[in-house]
Amino acid sequence: TQLLEQSPQFLSIQEGENLTVYCNSSSVFSSLQWYRQEPGEGPVLLVTVVTGGEVKKLKRLTFQFGDARKDSSLHITAAQPGDTGLYLCAGEGDSSYKLIFGSGTRLLVRP
Amino acid sequence: SAVISQKPSRDICQRGTSLTIQCQVDSQVTMMFWYRQQPGQSLTLIATANQGSEATYESGFVIDKFPISRPNLTFSTLTVSNMSPEDSSIYLCSVVTGSGYTFGSGTRLTVV
């Protein structure tokens, strides 16, 4: 069974601070995705990383896929209150198109 | 990317009853997925709904409890049967297209 462990579970920071969220597994994934979910909404895709060692940037968000394609990180620079939400990593598992979700990181950015 | 309309958005149901959740997509998609998100937790895949064949259920989920219909390439339903308070969760449908995965806004179910 493929599992994704996400840390930290909760993060409360001041506006302007930086943070990193980690997503780790003992399994290899063909791709890894990051989502943000706000209350009352479904998860919204932020990025997909496919190649080991890949780094993608989305404004103040930087995503990295581990060389072995077993782990990933999300780094947010100068966090803003609008970044508040539940961040989820998800890997495409053994069977095509089936997503395995991490446990989630609930981020609160205080003004 | 695909646009998904999911309804109802929320419901409060009596234990022992059933609720059917609908998911409509604005384009034809081969695979649709149903997830459960328990309070404060992440998403767990319930089943994959394929048009023209029976749904494929994940470990811990059975057809008698969560029957799924997929009558065409743009629509699916999930029924939560004989509900108990433990079924209180958010249920989400999802599709995958060339643009990636898209999720419905979810159905927040409370069983009392």
PDB file of C-alpha atoms in Angstrom:
ATOM      1  CA  THR A   1       0.000   0.000   0.000  1.00  0.00           C
ATOM      2  CA  GLN A   2       1.349   3.385  -0.986  1.00  0.00           C
ATOM      3  CA  LEU A   3       1.176   6.060   1.697  1.00  0.00           C
ATOM      4  CA  LEU A   4       2.035   9.735   1.760  1.00  0.00           C
ATOM      5  CA  GLU A   5       2.972  11.391   5.030  1.00  0.00           C
ATOM      6  CA  GLN A   6       2.632  15.126   5.178  1.00  0.00           C
ATOM      7  CA  SER A   7       4.140  17.475   7.752  1.00  0.00           C
ATOM      8  CA  PRO A   8       3.476  19.569   9.618  1.00  0.00           C
ATOM      9  CA  GLN A   9      -0.217  18.921  10.234  1.00  0.00           C
ATOM     10  CA  PHE A  10      -0.888  22.465  11.375  1.00  0.00           C
ATOM     11  CA  LEU A  11       0.984  25.691  10.854  1.00  0.00           C
ATOM     12  CA  SER A  12       0.092  29.120  12.186  1.00  0.00           C
ATOM     13  CA  ILE A  13       2.419  31.898  11.082  1.00  0.00           C
ATOM     14  CA  GLN A  14       2.556  35.658  10.817  1.00  0.00           C
ATOM     15  CA  GLU A  15       2.119  37.404   7.487  1.00  0.00           C
ATOM     16  CA  GLY A  16       5.471  37.801   5.755  1.00  0.00           C
ATOM     17  CA  GLU A  17       7.055  34.645   7.160  1.00  0.00           C
ATOM     18  CA  ASN A  18       8.321  31.762   5.045  1.00  0.00           C
ATOM     19  CA  LEU A  19       7.258  28.140   5.449  1.00  0.00           C
ATOM     20  CA  THR A  20       7.880  24.694   4.027  1.00  0.00           C
ATOM     21  CA  VAL A  21       5.498  21.743   3.886  1.00  0.00           C
ATOM     22  CA  TYR A  22       6.847  18.248   3.349  1.00  0.00           C
ATOM     23  CA  CYS A  23       5.336  15.198   1.692  1.00  0.00           C
ATOM     24  CA  ASN A  24       7.184  11.903   2.135  1.00  0.00           C
ATOM     25  CA  SER A  25       6.726   8.303   1.104  1.00  0.00           C
ATOM     26  CA  SER A  26       8.674   5.072   0.865  1.00  0.00           C
ATOM     27  CA  SER A  27       7.069   4.479  -2.523  1.00  0.00           C
ATOM     28  CA  VAL A  28       7.872   5.897  -5.932  1.00  0.00           C
ATOM     29  CA  PHE A  29       5.180   7.914  -7.658  1.00  0.00           C
ATOM     30  CA  SER A  30       4.894   8.624 -11.364  1.00  0.00           C
ATOM     31  CA  SER A  31       3.823  12.158 -10.528  1.00  0.00           C
ATOM     32  CA  LEU A  32       3.022  14.209  -7.484  1.00  0.00           C
ATOM     33  CA  GLN A  33       0.503  16.990  -7.227  1.00  0.00           C
ATOM     34  CA  TRP A  34      -0.168  19.767  -4.751  1.00  0.00           C
ATOM     35  CA  TYR A  35      -3.641  21.088  -4.044  1.00  0.00           C
ATOM     36  CA  ARG A  36      -5.124  23.820  -1.914  1.00  0.00           C
ATOM     37  CA  GLN A  37      -8.574  23.409  -0.449  1.00  0.00           C
ATOM     38  CA  GLU A  38     -10.675  26.138   1.116  1.00  0.00           C
ATOM     39  CA  PRO A  39     -13.738  25.540   3.317  1.00  0.00           C
ATOM     40  CA  GLY A  40     -16.790  24.476   1.319  1.00  0.00           C
ATOM     41  CA  GLU A  41     -14.787  23.849  -1.821  1.00  0.00           C
ATOM     42  CA  GLY A  42     -13.046  20.941  -3.466  1.00  0.00           C
ATOM     43  CA  PRO A  43      -9.263  20.805  -3.779  1.00  0.00           C
ATOM     44  CA  VAL A  44      -7.817  23.007  -6.512  1.00  0.00           C
ATOM     45  CA  LEU A  45      -4.719  21.833  -8.339  1.00  0.00           C
ATOM     46  CA  LEU A  46      -1.673  24.060  -7.824  1.00  0.00           C
ATOM     47  CA  VAL A  47       1.019  22.105  -9.640  1.00  0.00           C
ATOM     48  CA  THR A  48       2.036  18.695 -10.946  1.00  0.00           C
ATOM     49  CA  VAL A  49       5.657  17.542 -10.791  1.00  0.00           C
ATOM     50  CA  VAL A  50       6.740  14.586 -12.849  1.00  0.00           C
ATOM     51  CA  THR A  51      10.521  14.435 -13.148  1.00  0.00           C
ATOM     52  CA  GLY A  52      12.821  13.563 -10.248  1.00  0.00           C
ATOM     53  CA  GLY A  53      14.577  16.718  -9.030  1.00  0.00           C
ATOM     54  CA  GLU A  54      12.079  18.967 -10.776  1.00  0.00           C
ATOM     55  CA  VAL A  55      11.470  22.416  -9.338  1.00  0.00           C
ATOM     56  CA  LYS A  56       8.434  24.490 -10.271  1.00  0.00           C
ATOM     57  CA  LYS A  57       7.573  28.003  -9.204  1.00  0.00           C
ATOM     58  CA  LEU A  58       4.152  29.563  -8.992  1.00  0.00           C
ATOM     59  CA  LYS A  59       4.574  33.181  -7.863  1.00  0.00           C
ATOM     60  CA  ARG A  60       5.630  32.884  -4.190  1.00  0.00           C
ATOM     61  CA  LEU A  61       5.216  29.096  -4.130  1.00  0.00           C
ATOM     62  CA  THR A  62       8.107  26.764  -4.979  1.00  0.00           C
ATOM     63  CA  PHE A  63       7.510  23.047  -5.455  1.00  0.00           C
ATOM     64  CA  GLN A  64      10.219  20.413  -5.571  1.00  0.00           C
ATOM     65  CA  PHE A  65      10.047  16.722  -6.445  1.00  0.00           C
ATOM     66  CA  GLY A  66      12.689  14.527  -4.861  1.00  0.00           C
ATOM     67  CA  ASP A  67      15.335  12.914  -7.042  1.00  0.00           C
ATOM     68  CA  ALA A  68      13.928   9.454  -6.294  1.00  0.00           C
ATOM     69  CA  ARG A  69      10.339  10.623  -6.846  1.00  0.00           C
ATOM     70  CA  LYS A  70       9.367   9.566  -3.324  1.00  0.00           C
ATOM     71  CA  ASP A  71       9.025  12.956  -1.697  1.00  0.00           C
ATOM     72  CA  SER A  72       8.144  16.556  -2.392  1.00  0.00           C
ATOM     73  CA  SER A  73       8.134  19.929  -0.706  1.00  0.00           C
ATOM     74  CA  LEU A  74       6.165  23.135  -0.984  1.00  0.00           C
ATOM     75  CA  HIS A  75       7.850  26.360   0.077  1.00  0.00           C
ATOM     76  CA  ILE A  76       5.921  29.594   0.445  1.00  0.00           C
ATOM     77  CA  THR A  77       7.825  32.865   0.590  1.00  0.00           C
ATOM     78  CA  ALA A  78       6.407  35.887   2.392  1.00  0.00           C
ATOM     79  CA  ALA A  79       3.109  34.218   3.254  1.00  0.00           C
ATOM     80  CA  GLN A  80      -0.076  36.255   3.010  1.00  0.00           C
ATOM     81  CA  PRO A  81      -3.473  35.765   4.671  1.00  0.00           C
ATOM     82  CA  GLY A  82      -4.820  34.686   1.276  1.00  0.00           C
ATOM     83  CA  ASP A  83      -2.547  31.642   1.476  1.00  0.00           C
ATOM     84  CA  THR A  84      -4.625  30.289   4.370  1.00  0.00           C
ATOM     85  CA  GLY A  85      -6.102  26.881   3.590  1.00  0.00           C
ATOM     86  CA  LEU A  86      -5.595  23.135   3.592  1.00  0.00           C
ATOM     87  CA  TYR A  87      -2.635  22.043   1.470  1.00  0.00           C
ATOM     88  CA  LEU A  88      -2.695  18.493   0.164  1.00  0.00           C
ATOM     89  CA  CYS A  89      -0.106  16.518  -1.709  1.00  0.00           C
ATOM     90  CA  ALA A  90      -1.271  13.614  -3.855  1.00  0.00           C
ATOM     91  CA  GLY A  91       0.596  10.970  -5.785  1.00  0.00           C
ATOM     92  CA  GLU A  92      -0.527   8.901  -8.721  1.00  0.00           C
ATOM     93  CA  GLY A  93      -0.287   5.382  -7.367  1.00  0.00           C
ATOM     94  CA  ASP A  94       0.237   1.882  -8.712  1.00  0.00           C
ATOM     95  CA  SER A  95      -2.838   2.033 -10.918  1.00  0.00           C
ATOM     96  CA  SER A  96      -3.189   4.790 -13.433  1.00  0.00           C
ATOM     97  CA  TYR A  97      -5.229   7.835 -12.442  1.00  0.00           C
ATOM     98  CA  LYS A  98      -5.797   6.794  -8.834  1.00  0.00           C
ATOM     99  CA  LEU A  99      -4.647   9.546  -6.512  1.00  0.00           C
ATOM    100  CA  ILE A 100      -3.278   8.833  -3.053  1.00  0.00           C
ATOM    101  CA  PHE A 101      -3.582  11.872  -0.816  1.00  0.00           C
ATOM    102  CA  GLY A 102      -1.317  12.965   1.990  1.00  0.00           C
ATOM    103  CA  SER A 103      -2.788  13.758   5.384  1.00  0.00           C
ATOM    104  CA  GLY A 104      -2.857  17.488   4.677  1.00  0.00           C
ATOM    105  CA  THR A 105      -1.348  20.626   6.207  1.00  0.00           C
ATOM    106  CA  ARG A 106      -3.696  23.238   7.579  1.00  0.00           C
ATOM    107  CA  LEU A 107      -2.088  26.653   7.192  1.00  0.00           C
ATOM    108  CA  LEU A 108      -3.222  29.824   8.918  1.00  0.00           C
ATOM    109  CA  VAL A 109      -1.515  33.072   8.020  1.00  0.00           C
ATOM    110  CA  ARG A 110      -2.285  35.787  10.555  1.00  0.00           C
ATOM    111  CA  PRO A 111      -2.350  39.417   9.373  1.00  0.00           C
TER     112      PRO A 111
ATOM    113  CA  SER B   1     -10.127  22.049 -17.385  1.00  0.00           C
ATOM    114  CA  ALA B   2     -13.497  20.409 -16.786  1.00  0.00           C
ATOM    115  CA  VAL B   3     -16.193  22.108 -14.749  1.00  0.00           C
ATOM    116  CA  ILE B   4     -18.077  19.937 -12.259  1.00  0.00           C
ATOM    117  CA  SER B   5     -21.459  20.641 -10.738  1.00  0.00           C
ATOM    118  CA  GLN B   6     -22.088  18.599  -7.619  1.00  0.00           C
ATOM    119  CA  LYS B   7     -25.288  18.561  -5.617  1.00  0.00           C
ATOM    120  CA  PRO B   8     -26.573  18.780  -3.040  1.00  0.00           C
ATOM    121  CA  SER B   9     -23.902  20.965  -1.470  1.00  0.00           C
ATOM    122  CA  ARG B  10     -24.987  19.885   1.991  1.00  0.00           C
ATOM    123  CA  ASP B  11     -27.658  17.826   3.691  1.00  0.00           C
ATOM    124  CA  ILE B  12     -28.696  16.685   7.139  1.00  0.00           C
ATOM    125  CA  CYS B  13     -30.161  13.186   7.106  1.00  0.00           C
ATOM    126  CA  GLN B  14     -31.731  10.810   9.582  1.00  0.00           C
ATOM    127  CA  ARG B  15     -29.866   7.609  10.371  1.00  0.00           C
ATOM    128  CA  GLY B  16     -31.105   4.619   8.408  1.00  0.00           C
ATOM    129  CA  THR B  17     -32.004   6.674   5.329  1.00  0.00           C
ATOM    130  CA  SER B  18     -30.119   7.022   2.044  1.00  0.00           C
ATOM    131  CA  LEU B  19     -28.813  10.039   0.154  1.00  0.00           C
ATOM    132  CA  THR B  20     -27.924  10.229  -3.528  1.00  0.00           C
ATOM    133  CA  ILE B  21     -25.265  12.701  -4.607  1.00  0.00           C
ATOM    134  CA  GLN B  22     -25.095  13.843  -8.214  1.00  0.00           C
ATOM    135  CA  CYS B  23     -22.085  14.933 -10.225  1.00  0.00           C
ATOM    136  CA  GLN B  24     -22.444  16.577 -13.647  1.00  0.00           C
ATOM    137  CA  VAL B  25     -19.429  17.385 -15.831  1.00  0.00           C
ATOM    138  CA  ASP B  26     -19.430  19.901 -18.669  1.00  0.00           C
ATOM    139  CA  SER B  27     -17.512  17.558 -20.977  1.00  0.00           C
ATOM    140  CA  GLN B  28     -17.266  13.854 -21.661  1.00  0.00           C
ATOM    141  CA  VAL B  29     -14.780  12.088 -19.409  1.00  0.00           C
ATOM    142  CA  THR B  30     -13.808   8.458 -19.261  1.00  0.00           C
ATOM    143  CA  MET B  31     -13.091   8.147 -15.564  1.00  0.00           C
ATOM    144  CA  MET B  32     -14.875   9.675 -12.620  1.00  0.00           C
ATOM    145  CA  PHE B  33     -13.883   9.187  -9.004  1.00  0.00           C
ATOM    146  CA  TRP B  34     -15.699   9.465  -5.695  1.00  0.00           C
ATOM    147  CA  TYR B  35     -13.827  10.472  -2.552  1.00  0.00           C
ATOM    148  CA  ARG B  36     -14.708  10.814   1.117  1.00  0.00           C
ATOM    149  CA  GLN B  37     -13.178  13.462   3.345  1.00  0.00           C
ATOM    150  CA  GLN B  38     -13.913  12.906   7.007  1.00  0.00           C
ATOM    151  CA  PRO B  39     -13.928  15.933   9.315  1.00  0.00           C
ATOM    152  CA  GLY B  40     -10.483  17.490   9.536  1.00  0.00           C
ATOM    153  CA  GLN B  41      -8.918  14.779   7.425  1.00  0.00           C
ATOM    154  CA  SER B  42      -7.615  14.168   3.944  1.00  0.00           C
ATOM    155  CA  LEU B  43      -9.339  12.518   0.987  1.00  0.00           C
ATOM    156  CA  THR B  44      -9.862   8.781   0.667  1.00  0.00           C
ATOM    157  CA  LEU B  45     -10.855   7.219  -2.642  1.00  0.00           C
ATOM    158  CA  ILE B  46     -14.140   5.318  -2.428  1.00  0.00           C
ATOM    159  CA  ALA B  47     -14.433   4.053  -5.996  1.00  0.00           C
ATOM    160  CA  THR B  48     -13.763   4.658  -9.661  1.00  0.00           C
ATOM    161  CA  ALA B  49     -16.896   4.995 -11.789  1.00  0.00           C
ATOM    162  CA  ASN B  50     -16.479   3.829 -15.367  1.00  0.00           C
ATOM    163  CA  GLN B  51     -19.142   4.301 -17.998  1.00  0.00           C
ATOM    164  CA  GLY B  52     -20.537   1.011 -19.223  1.00  0.00           C
ATOM    165  CA  SER B  53     -19.119  -1.134 -16.466  1.00  0.00           C
ATOM    166  CA  GLU B  54     -19.431  -1.608 -12.731  1.00  0.00           C
ATOM    167  CA  ALA B  55     -17.602   0.746 -10.433  1.00  0.00           C
ATOM    168  CA  THR B  56     -14.322  -0.406  -8.927  1.00  0.00           C
ATOM    169  CA  TYR B  57     -14.320  -0.072  -5.129  1.00  0.00           C
ATOM    170  CA  GLU B  58     -11.337   0.487  -2.882  1.00  0.00           C
ATOM    171  CA  SER B  59     -10.590  -1.603   0.154  1.00  0.00           C
ATOM    172  CA  GLY B  60     -13.055  -0.860   2.937  1.00  0.00           C
ATOM    173  CA  PHE B  61     -15.854   0.314   0.643  1.00  0.00           C
ATOM    174  CA  VAL B  62     -18.595  -1.936  -0.727  1.00  0.00           C
ATOM    175  CA  ILE B  63     -21.230  -1.588  -3.400  1.00  0.00           C
ATOM    176  CA  ASP B  64     -24.136  -2.300  -1.040  1.00  0.00           C
ATOM    177  CA  LYS B  65     -23.201   0.697   1.093  1.00  0.00           C
ATOM    178  CA  PHE B  66     -22.075   3.039  -1.682  1.00  0.00           C
ATOM    179  CA  PRO B  67     -23.849   2.114  -4.939  1.00  0.00           C
ATOM    180  CA  ILE B  68     -22.647   4.142  -7.906  1.00  0.00           C
ATOM    181  CA  SER B  69     -24.270   4.812 -11.260  1.00  0.00           C
ATOM    182  CA  ARG B  70     -22.543   6.052 -14.401  1.00  0.00           C
ATOM    183  CA  PRO B  71     -25.199   6.205 -17.131  1.00  0.00           C
ATOM    184  CA  ASN B  72     -23.135   8.326 -19.539  1.00  0.00           C
ATOM    185  CA  LEU B  73     -19.788  10.101 -19.921  1.00  0.00           C
ATOM    186  CA  THR B  74     -20.886  13.322 -18.198  1.00  0.00           C
ATOM    187  CA  PHE B  75     -22.823  12.147 -15.163  1.00  0.00           C
ATOM    188  CA  SER B  76     -22.490   9.942 -12.094  1.00  0.00           C
ATOM    189  CA  THR B  77     -24.257   9.413  -8.805  1.00  0.00           C
ATOM    190  CA  LEU B  78     -23.086   8.080  -5.462  1.00  0.00           C
ATOM    191  CA  THR B  79     -25.622   6.833  -2.940  1.00  0.00           C
ATOM    192  CA  VAL B  80     -24.801   6.591   0.741  1.00  0.00           C
ATOM    193  CA  SER B  81     -27.112   3.858   2.001  1.00  0.00           C
ATOM    194  CA  ASN B  82     -28.507   3.056   5.434  1.00  0.00           C
ATOM    195  CA  MET B  83     -26.647   5.983   6.904  1.00  0.00           C
ATOM    196  CA  SER B  84     -25.165   6.157  10.386  1.00  0.00           C
ATOM    197  CA  PRO B  85     -23.471   9.098  12.135  1.00  0.00           C
ATOM    198  CA  GLU B  86     -20.099   7.606  11.092  1.00  0.00           C
ATOM    199  CA  ASP B  87     -21.005   8.448   7.479  1.00  0.00           C
ATOM    200  CA  SER B  88     -20.932  12.167   8.279  1.00  0.00           C
ATOM    201  CA  SER B  89     -18.295  13.448   5.877  1.00  0.00           C
ATOM    202  CA  ILE B  90     -17.707  15.504   2.798  1.00  0.00           C
ATOM    203  CA  TYR B  91     -18.163  13.492  -0.386  1.00  0.00           C
ATOM    204  CA  LEU B  92     -16.434  14.706  -3.535  1.00  0.00           C
ATOM    205  CA  CYS B  93     -16.445  13.633  -7.147  1.00  0.00           C
ATOM    206  CA  SER B  94     -13.461  14.131  -9.399  1.00  0.00           C
ATOM    207  CA  VAL B  95     -12.533  13.694 -13.044  1.00  0.00           C
ATOM    208  CA  VAL B  96      -9.264  13.560 -14.903  1.00  0.00           C
ATOM    209  CA  THR B  97      -8.716  15.161 -18.290  1.00  0.00           C
ATOM    210  CA  GLY B  98      -5.697  16.247 -20.275  1.00  0.00           C
ATOM    211  CA  SER B  99      -5.549  19.321 -18.020  1.00  0.00           C
ATOM    212  CA  GLY B 100      -5.307  17.226 -14.872  1.00  0.00           C
ATOM    213  CA  TYR B 101      -7.679  16.434 -12.049  1.00  0.00           C
ATOM    214  CA  THR B 102     -10.716  18.543 -11.208  1.00  0.00           C
ATOM    215  CA  PHE B 103     -12.855  18.181  -8.110  1.00  0.00           C
ATOM    216  CA  GLY B 104     -16.445  19.070  -7.403  1.00  0.00           C
ATOM    217  CA  SER B 105     -17.142  21.435  -4.524  1.00  0.00           C
ATOM    218  CA  GLY B 106     -18.290  18.544  -2.354  1.00  0.00           C
ATOM    219  CA  THR B 107     -21.398  17.452  -0.480  1.00  0.00           C
ATOM    220  CA  ARG B 108     -21.250  17.991   3.265  1.00  0.00           C
ATOM    221  CA  LEU B 109     -23.329  15.234   4.832  1.00  0.00           C
ATOM    222  CA  THR B 110     -24.401  15.210   8.456  1.00  0.00           C
ATOM    223  CA  VAL B 111     -26.197  12.149   9.761  1.00  0.00           C
ATOM    224  CA  VAL B 112     -28.226  12.606  12.944  1.00  0.00           C
TER     225      VAL B 112
END
